[in-house]
Coordinates of C-alpha atoms in Angstrom, one line a residue:
M1 CA 73.4 -59.9 105.8
L2 CA 72.1 -61.3 102.5
K3 CA 74.1 -64.4 103.1
K4 CA 72.4 -65.0 106.4
L5 CA 69.0 -64.3 104.9
F6 CA 69.4 -67.0 102.3
T7 CA 70.2 -69.7 104.8
L8 CA 67.3 -71.9 105.7
T9 CA 67.1 -70.4 109.2
G10 CA 67.1 -66.9 107.8
L11 CA 64.5 -67.7 105.2
V12 CA 62.3 -69.4 107.8
S13 CA 62.6 -66.5 110.1
T14 CA 61.8 -64.0 107.4
L15 CA 58.7 -65.9 106.3
I16 CA 57.4 -66.1 109.9
V17 CA 58.1 -62.3 110.5
M18 CA 56.4 -61.4 107.2
G19 CA 53.4 -63.6 108.0
A20 CA 53.0 -62.3 111.5
A21 CA 53.4 -58.7 110.4
G22 CA 50.6 -59.0 107.8
I23 CA 48.3 -60.7 110.3
I24 CA 48.9 -58.0 113.0
Y25 CA 48.3 -55.2 110.4
K26 CA 45.0 -56.6 109.3
N27 CA 43.8 -57.3 112.8
Q28 CA 45.0 -54.0 114.4
V29 CA 44.6 -51.5 111.5
L30 CA 41.8 -53.0 109.3
K31 CA 40.1 -54.5 112.3
V32 CA 39.7 -57.9 110.7
P33 CA 38.8 -60.3 113.6
L34 CA 41.0 -63.3 114.2
L35 CA 38.0 -65.6 114.4
P36 CA 35.1 -65.9 111.9
D37 CA 31.8 -64.2 112.7
Q38 CA 29.6 -67.2 113.7
E39 CA 26.6 -65.3 114.8
R40 CA 25.4 -63.4 111.8
G41 CA 26.7 -64.1 108.3
V42 CA 27.3 -61.6 105.6
W43 CA 26.6 -62.4 102.0
L44 CA 28.4 -60.8 99.1
V45 CA 26.2 -60.9 96.1
E46 CA 27.5 -59.9 92.7
A47 CA 25.8 -59.3 89.4
R48 CA 27.9 -59.9 86.3
I49 CA 26.8 -58.4 82.9
S50 CA 28.6 -59.9 79.9
Y51 CA 28.0 -58.9 76.3
E52 CA 29.8 -58.6 72.9
A53 CA 30.7 -55.1 71.9
K54 CA 30.9 -54.0 68.3
G55 CA 33.0 -50.9 68.6
K56 CA 30.0 -48.6 68.8
P57 CA 28.7 -46.4 71.7
V58 CA 27.3 -48.7 74.4
K59 CA 24.9 -48.1 77.2
V60 CA 24.2 -50.7 79.8
V61 CA 21.4 -50.5 82.3
L62 CA 21.0 -52.8 85.3
A63 CA 18.3 -52.7 87.9
L64 CA 20.0 -52.3 91.3
P65 CA 18.9 -53.7 94.6
G66 CA 16.6 -51.4 96.5
A67 CA 14.0 -52.2 99.1
G68 CA 14.5 -56.0 99.2
W69 CA 16.8 -56.0 102.2
E70 CA 16.8 -54.5 105.7
S71 CA 20.5 -54.2 106.0
A72 CA 22.7 -53.8 103.0
T73 CA 25.9 -51.8 102.2
E74 CA 26.2 -49.3 99.4
G75 CA 26.8 -51.2 96.1
Q76 CA 30.2 -51.2 94.4
Q77 CA 30.6 -51.4 90.6
I78 CA 33.7 -52.8 88.9
S79 CA 34.3 -51.9 85.3
L80 CA 37.3 -50.7 83.3
G81 CA 36.9 -47.9 80.8
Y82 CA 33.2 -47.3 81.5
G83 CA 31.4 -44.2 82.9
F84 CA 29.0 -45.1 85.7
S85 CA 26.1 -43.2 87.2
K86 CA 23.0 -44.1 89.3
D87 CA 19.5 -43.0 88.5
K88 CA 15.9 -44.0 89.2
E89 CA 13.3 -45.5 86.9
N90 CA 9.7 -45.8 88.2
N91 CA 11.2 -44.9 91.7
L92 CA 13.5 -47.9 91.5
P93 CA 17.3 -47.6 91.5
I94 CA 19.2 -48.4 88.3
G95 CA 22.8 -48.3 87.4
M96 CA 24.0 -47.0 84.0
W97 CA 27.4 -47.8 82.4
S98 CA 28.5 -46.1 79.2
A99 CA 31.5 -46.3 76.9
R100 CA 32.3 -44.9 73.5
E101 CA 33.9 -47.7 71.5
P102 CA 34.4 -50.9 73.5
K103 CA 35.3 -54.0 71.5
G104 CA 35.1 -57.8 72.1
R105 CA 33.8 -59.6 75.1
Q106 CA 32.9 -57.1 77.9
L107 CA 32.3 -57.8 81.7
I108 CA 30.7 -55.4 84.2
Y109 CA 30.3 -56.2 87.8
Y110 CA 28.1 -54.8 90.5
R111 CA 28.2 -56.2 94.0
V112 CA 26.6 -55.5 97.4
R113 CA 26.9 -57.0 100.9
L114 CA 23.9 -57.9 103.0
E115 CA 23.4 -59.4 106.4
E116 CA 21.9 -62.9 106.5
G117 CA 18.2 -63.0 107.4
T118 CA 17.4 -59.5 106.5
G119 CA 15.5 -60.2 103.2
L120 CA 12.1 -58.6 102.9
Y121 CA 9.1 -60.2 101.1
E122 CA 6.2 -57.9 102.0
F123 CA 5.9 -54.3 101.1
P124 CA 3.0 -52.1 102.2
Q125 CA 1.3 -50.1 99.5
P126 CA 1.6 -46.3 100.1
R127 CA -1.7 -44.7 100.8
S128 CA -1.0 -42.0 98.2
A129 CA -0.7 -44.7 95.5
G130 CA -4.2 -46.1 96.0
I131 CA -5.3 -49.5 95.0
P132 CA -3.1 -50.8 92.1
K133 CA -4.8 -51.4 88.8
V134 CA -5.0 -54.8 87.3
A135 CA -3.3 -55.0 83.9
P136 CA -5.5 -56.5 81.2
V137 CA -4.7 -60.0 79.7
N138 CA -4.5 -59.9 76.0
A139 CA -5.6 -63.4 75.1
K140 CA -7.8 -64.5 72.2
G141 CA -9.3 -67.7 70.8
A142 CA -8.4 -71.0 72.3
R143 CA -5.9 -69.5 74.8
Q144 CA -8.5 -67.2 76.2
V145 CA -11.0 -70.1 76.6
A146 CA -8.3 -72.2 78.3
L147 CA -7.3 -69.4 80.6
E148 CA -10.8 -68.6 81.7
A149 CA -11.6 -72.2 82.3
M150 CA -8.5 -72.6 84.5
M151 CA -9.3 -69.3 86.3
K152 CA -12.8 -70.5 87.2
S153 CA -11.5 -73.8 88.4
V154 CA -8.9 -72.0 90.6
E155 CA -11.5 -69.5 91.8
Q156 CA -13.9 -72.2 93.0
R157 CA -11.1 -73.7 95.2
S158 CA -10.1 -70.4 96.8
A159 CA -11.6 -68.0 99.3
D160 CA -9.4 -64.9 99.1
D161 CA -6.4 -63.4 97.3
G162 CA -3.9 -65.5 99.3
T163 CA -5.6 -68.9 98.7
Y164 CA -6.2 -68.0 95.0
V165 CA -2.5 -67.4 94.5
A166 CA -1.7 -70.6 96.4
Q167 CA -4.0 -72.5 94.0
V168 CA -2.4 -71.0 91.0
Q169 CA 1.0 -71.9 92.4
Q170 CA -0.2 -75.5 93.0
L171 CA -1.4 -75.7 89.4
I172 CA 1.9 -74.5 88.0
A173 CA 3.8 -77.0 90.3
D174 CA 1.5 -80.0 89.4
K175 CA 1.5 -79.3 85.6
P176 CA -1.6 -81.3 84.9
T177 CA -1.8 -83.2 81.6
D178 CA -5.2 -82.0 80.6
E179 CA -5.8 -80.3 77.2
S180 CA -6.2 -76.7 78.6
F181 CA -2.9 -76.7 80.6
T182 CA -1.0 -78.4 77.8
L183 CA -2.2 -75.8 75.3
L184 CA -1.2 -72.9 77.6
Q185 CA 2.2 -74.5 78.5
R186 CA 3.1 -74.9 74.9
Y187 CA 2.1 -71.3 74.1
Y188 CA 4.0 -69.7 77.0
E189 CA 7.0 -71.9 76.5
N190 CA 7.2 -70.9 72.8
K191 CA 6.9 -67.3 73.7
S192 CA 9.5 -67.3 76.5
P193 CA 11.0 -70.7 77.6
D194 CA 12.7 -69.2 80.7
E195 CA 9.7 -67.3 82.0
W196 CA 6.7 -69.4 80.9
E197 CA 5.7 -70.4 84.4
R198 CA 5.8 -66.9 85.7
N199 CA 3.9 -65.4 82.7
L200 CA 1.2 -68.0 82.9
A201 CA 0.8 -67.5 86.7
M202 CA 0.6 -63.8 86.2
D203 CA -2.1 -64.0 83.5
L204 CA -4.2 -66.3 85.8
L205 CA -3.8 -63.8 88.7
R206 CA -4.8 -60.9 86.5
L207 CA -7.9 -62.8 85.2
G208 CA -8.8 -63.4 88.9
G209 CA -8.7 -59.6 89.5
I210 CA -5.4 -59.6 91.4
A211 CA -2.8 -57.0 90.6
C212 CA 0.7 -58.5 90.1
R213 CA 4.1 -57.7 88.6
A214 CA 7.4 -59.4 87.8
S215 CA 10.4 -59.1 90.0
F216 CA 13.8 -60.8 90.3
G217 CA 15.6 -62.6 93.1
V218 CA 19.0 -64.1 93.8
R219 CA 19.7 -67.4 95.4
L220 CA 22.1 -67.3 98.4
I221 CA 23.8 -70.7 97.9
E222 CA 27.6 -70.8 97.5
E223 CA 27.6 -74.2 95.9
R224 CA 25.2 -73.0 93.2
G225 CA 27.9 -70.8 91.7
S226 CA 26.9 -68.4 88.9
H227 CA 23.2 -68.6 88.1
R228 CA 20.6 -66.6 86.4
A229 CA 18.1 -64.4 88.3
I230 CA 15.2 -66.1 90.0
R231 CA 11.9 -65.2 88.4
L232 CA 9.5 -63.9 91.1
I233 CA 6.0 -62.6 91.3
E234 CA 4.7 -59.7 93.4
Y235 CA 1.0 -59.8 94.0
Y236 CA -1.2 -57.3 95.8
D237 CA -3.2 -58.7 98.7
R238 CA -6.3 -56.6 98.8
A239 CA -7.2 -57.6 102.3
E240 CA -3.9 -56.8 103.9
K241 CA -3.0 -54.0 101.5
V242 CA 0.5 -55.3 100.9
W243 CA 2.6 -56.6 98.0
R244 CA 3.8 -60.1 98.6
V245 CA 6.7 -61.8 96.9
V246 CA 6.2 -65.4 95.8
L247 CA 7.7 -68.0 93.5
P248 CA 5.4 -69.0 90.5
D249 CA 5.4 -72.7 91.5
G250 CA 5.0 -72.0 95.3
G251 CA 8.5 -73.0 96.2
S252 CA 10.2 -71.9 99.4
L253 CA 11.8 -68.5 99.5
H254 CA 14.4 -69.8 101.9
N255 CA 17.9 -68.7 100.6
I256 CA 16.3 -66.4 98.0
V257 CA 16.4 -62.6 98.3
L258 CA 14.7 -60.0 96.2
W259 CA 17.2 -58.2 94.0
T260 CA 14.9 -55.7 92.4
R261 CA 11.2 -55.0 92.0
A262 CA 11.8 -53.6 88.5
Q263 CA 10.0 -55.2 85.5
N264 CA 13.2 -55.4 83.5
L265 CA 16.5 -56.6 85.0
W266 CA 18.9 -55.3 82.4
E267 CA 19.2 -53.7 79.0
V268 CA 22.2 -53.3 76.7
S269 CA 22.1 -51.0 73.7
G270 CA 25.0 -51.1 71.3
G271 CA 26.0 -54.7 72.2
V272 CA 24.8 -58.2 71.5
N273 CA 24.5 -61.6 73.3
S274 CA 24.1 -59.9 76.7
E275 CA 23.6 -62.0 79.8
V276 CA 23.3 -61.3 83.6
T277 CA 24.4 -63.9 86.1
F278 CA 24.6 -63.7 89.9
T279 CA 27.1 -65.2 92.3
A280 CA 26.7 -65.2 96.1
I281 CA 29.4 -66.2 98.6
K282 CA 29.2 -66.0 102.3
E283 CA 31.7 -63.7 104.0
R284 CA 33.2 -65.1 107.2
A285 CA 34.3 -61.6 108.3
P286 CA 32.0 -58.8 109.5
S287 CA 30.7 -56.5 106.7
G288 CA 32.8 -53.5 107.6
A289 CA 36.0 -55.6 107.9
A290 CA 35.4 -57.2 104.5
E291 CA 34.8 -53.8 102.9
R292 CA 38.0 -52.4 104.3
M293 CA 39.9 -55.5 103.1
A294 CA 38.5 -55.1 99.6
N295 CA 39.3 -51.4 99.4
S296 CA 42.8 -51.7 100.7
P297 CA 46.0 -52.0 98.5
W298 CA 46.2 -55.2 96.4
W299 CA 48.9 -56.8 98.5
V300 CA 46.6 -56.5 101.6
A301 CA 43.3 -57.1 100.0
T302 CA 44.4 -60.5 98.5
I303 CA 41.4 -62.3 97.0
S304 CA 38.8 -60.1 98.6
A305 CA 39.2 -57.5 95.9
L306 CA 38.5 -60.0 93.1
P307 CA 35.1 -60.3 91.4
V308 CA 33.0 -62.9 93.3
S309 CA 32.6 -65.2 90.4
E310 CA 36.4 -65.4 90.0
R311 CA 37.0 -65.5 93.8
A312 CA 35.3 -68.8 94.5
P313 CA 38.0 -71.0 92.9
F314 CA 40.7 -69.3 95.0
R315 CA 38.8 -70.2 98.2
Y316 CA 39.6 -73.9 97.4
A317 CA 43.0 -73.3 96.0
A318 CA 44.0 -71.6 99.2
L319 CA 43.1 -74.7 101.1
I320 CA 45.5 -76.9 99.2
P321 CA 48.6 -75.9 101.4
L322 CA 46.7 -77.1 104.5
G323 CA 46.2 -80.5 102.9
V324 CA 49.8 -80.6 101.8
L325 CA 50.9 -79.8 105.4
A326 CA 48.8 -82.7 106.6
V327 CA 50.5 -85.1 104.1
V328 CA 54.0 -83.8 105.0
L329 CA 53.3 -84.4 108.7
L330 CA 52.0 -87.9 108.1
R331 CA 54.9 -88.9 105.8
N332 CA 57.8 -87.2 107.5
L333 CA 56.9 -87.5 111.2
V334 CA 54.5 -90.5 111.3
G335 CA 56.1 -92.5 108.4
L336 CA 52.8 -93.2 106.6
V337 CA 53.3 -94.5 103.0
T338 CA 51.1 -93.0 100.4
L339 CA 50.7 -93.2 96.6
G340 CA 52.3 -89.9 95.8
T341 CA 52.2 -86.6 97.6
F342 CA 49.3 -84.8 95.8
M343 CA 46.9 -87.7 95.3
P344 CA 45.7 -87.6 99.0
V345 CA 45.3 -83.8 98.9
L346 CA 43.3 -83.8 95.7
L347 CA 41.1 -86.6 97.1
G348 CA 40.6 -84.5 100.3
L349 CA 39.4 -81.6 98.1
A350 CA 37.0 -83.9 96.4
F351 CA 35.7 -85.1 99.8
L352 CA 34.8 -81.5 100.6
E353 CA 32.4 -81.4 97.7
L354 CA 30.6 -84.7 98.5
P355 CA 29.1 -86.5 101.5
M356 CA 31.8 -88.8 102.8
S357 CA 29.8 -92.1 102.3
A358 CA 28.9 -91.3 98.7
A359 CA 32.5 -90.2 98.0
M360 CA 33.9 -93.4 99.4
I361 CA 31.5 -95.6 97.4
M362 CA 32.3 -93.8 94.2
L363 CA 36.1 -93.8 94.8
L364 CA 36.3 -97.4 95.7
S365 CA 34.0 -98.4 92.8
M366 CA 36.2 -96.6 90.3
L367 CA 39.5 -97.9 91.8
S368 CA 38.1 -101.5 91.8
G369 CA 36.8 -101.3 88.3
G370 CA 40.0 -99.6 87.1
L371 CA 42.2 -102.3 88.6
M372 CA 40.2 -105.1 87.0
F373 CA 40.6 -103.4 83.6
R374 CA 44.3 -102.7 84.3
A375 CA 44.8 -106.4 85.0
L376 CA 43.3 -107.2 81.6
L377 CA 45.7 -104.7 79.9
S378 CA 48.8 -106.3 81.6
K379 CA 48.3 -109.3 79.3
F380 CA 48.9 -107.2 76.2
N381 CA 52.4 -105.9 77.2
L382 CA 51.6 -102.3 76.3
L383 CA 54.0 -99.4 76.6
V384 CA 53.6 -97.1 79.6
V385 CA 52.0 -94.1 77.9
P386 CA 49.3 -96.0 76.0
R387 CA 48.6 -98.1 79.1
V388 CA 48.0 -95.0 81.2
A389 CA 46.0 -93.3 78.4
A390 CA 43.8 -96.4 78.4
C391 CA 43.3 -96.0 82.1
V392 CA 42.3 -92.4 81.6
V393 CA 39.7 -93.5 79.1
I394 CA 38.3 -96.2 81.3
V395 CA 38.1 -93.8 84.3
T396 CA 36.2 -91.4 82.1
L397 CA 33.8 -94.1 81.1
F398 CA 33.4 -95.2 84.8
M399 CA 32.5 -91.6 85.7
M400 CA 29.9 -91.4 83.0
A401 CA 28.4 -94.7 84.1
V402 CA 28.3 -93.6 87.7
S403 CA 26.6 -90.3 86.8
L404 CA 24.0 -92.0 84.6
L405 CA 23.3 -94.7 87.2
S406 CA 23.0 -92.1 89.9
Y407 CA 20.6 -90.1 87.8
K408 CA 18.4 -93.1 87.1
L409 CA 18.4 -94.0 90.8
G410 CA 17.7 -90.4 91.9
A411 CA 21.0 -90.2 93.8
V412 CA 22.0 -86.6 93.1
D413 CA 25.4 -86.9 94.8
G414 CA 26.5 -89.3 92.1
L415 CA 26.1 -86.6 89.4
R416 CA 29.0 -84.8 90.9
V417 CA 31.5 -87.7 90.4
T418 CA 33.6 -85.4 88.2
V419 CA 35.0 -83.7 91.3
F420 CA 37.4 -86.6 91.5
P421 CA 40.6 -85.8 89.6
M422 CA 40.5 -88.0 86.6
I423 CA 44.2 -88.1 85.8
V424 CA 45.2 -88.7 89.4
L425 CA 42.8 -91.7 89.5
A426 CA 44.3 -93.1 86.4
W427 CA 47.8 -92.8 87.8
T428 CA 46.7 -94.3 91.1
I429 CA 45.3 -97.3 89.3
E430 CA 48.5 -97.7 87.3
R431 CA 50.8 -97.4 90.3
M432 CA 48.6 -99.7 92.4
S433 CA 48.8 -102.3 89.6
L434 CA 52.6 -102.0 89.4
I435 CA 53.0 -102.4 93.2
W436 CA 50.5 -105.3 93.1
D437 CA 52.7 -107.1 90.5
E438 CA 56.1 -106.3 92.1
E439 CA 55.4 -106.3 95.8
G440 CA 52.2 -108.2 96.2
A441 CA 48.5 -107.4 97.1
I442 CA 49.2 -106.6 100.7
S443 CA 51.7 -103.9 99.9
A444 CA 49.4 -102.3 97.3
I445 CA 46.4 -102.3 99.7
Y446 CA 48.7 -100.9 102.5
Q447 CA 49.7 -98.0 100.4
V448 CA 46.2 -97.3 99.2
G449 CA 45.1 -97.4 102.8
G450 CA 47.8 -95.0 103.8
S451 CA 46.7 -92.7 101.0
L452 CA 43.1 -92.8 102.2
V453 CA 44.2 -92.0 105.7
A454 CA 46.2 -89.0 104.4
A455 CA 43.3 -87.9 102.3
F456 CA 41.0 -88.0 105.4
A457 CA 43.6 -86.0 107.4
A458 CA 43.9 -83.5 104.5
Y459 CA 40.1 -83.3 104.4
G460 CA 39.9 -82.8 108.2
M461 CA 42.5 -80.0 108.0
M462 CA 40.7 -78.2 105.1
K463 CA 37.3 -78.7 106.8
I464 CA 38.3 -76.7 109.9
E465 CA 36.2 -73.5 109.8
V466 CA 38.9 -71.4 111.5
A467 CA 41.6 -72.6 109.2
R468 CA 39.4 -71.8 106.1
Y469 CA 38.8 -68.4 107.5
W470 CA 42.5 -67.7 108.1
V471 CA 43.7 -68.8 104.6
E472 CA 41.0 -66.6 103.0
Y473 CA 41.3 -63.4 105.1
F474 CA 44.9 -63.9 106.4
P475 CA 46.7 -65.6 103.6
E476 CA 49.9 -64.4 105.2
V477 CA 49.5 -67.5 107.4
L478 CA 50.6 -69.5 104.3
L479 CA 54.0 -67.9 104.6
M480 CA 54.2 -69.2 108.1
L481 CA 53.0 -72.6 106.9
L482 CA 55.7 -72.6 104.2
A483 CA 58.2 -72.0 107.0
V484 CA 57.0 -75.0 108.9
I485 CA 57.2 -77.2 105.7
L486 CA 60.7 -76.0 105.1
M487 CA 61.7 -76.9 108.6
L488 CA 60.1 -80.3 108.3
G489 CA 62.1 -80.8 105.1
R490 CA 65.3 -80.9 107.2
Y491 CA 63.9 -83.5 109.7
T492 CA 66.0 -86.7 109.5
G493 CA 65.1 -88.3 112.8
Y494 CA 63.0 -91.4 113.5
R495 CA 59.4 -91.5 112.4
L496 CA 56.6 -92.8 114.7
T497 CA 56.2 -96.0 112.7
E498 CA 60.0 -96.6 112.9
L499 CA 60.0 -96.2 116.6
F500 CA 57.2 -98.8 116.8
R501 CA 59.0 -101.1 114.4
F502 CA 62.3 -101.0 116.2
R503 CA 60.9 -100.9 119.7
N504 CA 62.4 -104.3 120.5
A505 CA 65.9 -103.1 119.6
A506 CA 65.4 -100.1 121.9
E507 CA 64.3 -102.3 124.7
M508 CA 67.4 -104.5 124.2
E509 CA 69.7 -101.5 124.4
A510 CA 68.0 -100.3 127.6

């Protein structure tokens, strides 16, 4: 039995059966759909608290999401060795973690799922609460004079609470260079560099008789990665009797949701160097299915049970086998010649991160520049390792030059040139140069062209939404993909290019 299992046929059959069994289990038992939910997305938002513990009793408090969303699941905390409880502070939910003697760097996670488009930005004031009081502004001397002058200027250009707030936002966004604003900006920046815009806007609102308070939001953009909380302002509209959420500079709230209406986001007692960051990724499965996956045993949950901030890299790593399959098909069945097996796959991954036109311009620029430099090095008869090392250095310098040039020209895509694998580019330049010297320019260009075609194919395979969904939620499909690659490894027949090349011989035999 074991002897049969370890034959290629037995191994391929086993992989296919295991993959199919896992997919059927998830679909039938965990009710994970076979196709992504295209109609309404679900966001998984995770807060990560990090701090340095000193071996003393620690208490960590985090403001939890409350009224900011219409539809959200019960939050889930992830921490090892900590006690956890929920409470309320000023009628707003908070989470508390405690531990007796933690040491070293500590990480605590809290995550929640919410449906896309369910964020709330207006909150009626309860009748029992009455009209909220306006907090006094403690300003003296030159700052008081500057604030009052600015408040009067804003007041003259407004008609009600809404337009007053809009004028304050415009002022913060424009950042005029007059003496009053410069003085205020310098004061608030020195006091709190990360929050100076919000603090200045709130003081101007209070001077204008508008009640306001600080709150915190989260940006729902996967590409943003881990980021700090977005500083928001809630102001009370006396005409409509509602609290409205706005950005200090009047920016759009698109892709921003309110995390908490609390004044303080987090507090750590007993630790130092604490920080809270947020990561949001879009789930492609319905909320209930994603939760069942995350709560299932580890061998079923796969990457769904990982913290969100650690999960994002695996989303890309799981795509690599798709790109590899595309390269194997093109090389073994089509007969395409490429510069290595992994170079096209890594280029395909880089294409996922950039617009295609910008990616091609950057890639061809670096290859052209690198080849010119490599031609110069060939005159010095260097050994292989120093020659490749010199190519790595020159590719690094090219990347820095592209980034700086893009920044100066305002082309933000160029700032992400580092998504291209530096070592692979250096080896590609080296191999192209060798082929150029030994087989001629046409052969070198032909192989580079083949590599680009394979990179486009890998990119196309990894770009398919259904394929991305399957490798993330049904990674068992990778076992079946492995079986296909193993079978292709035994293929020794003609390739498509060979059939075309020897077509005259075939016609003569016929």
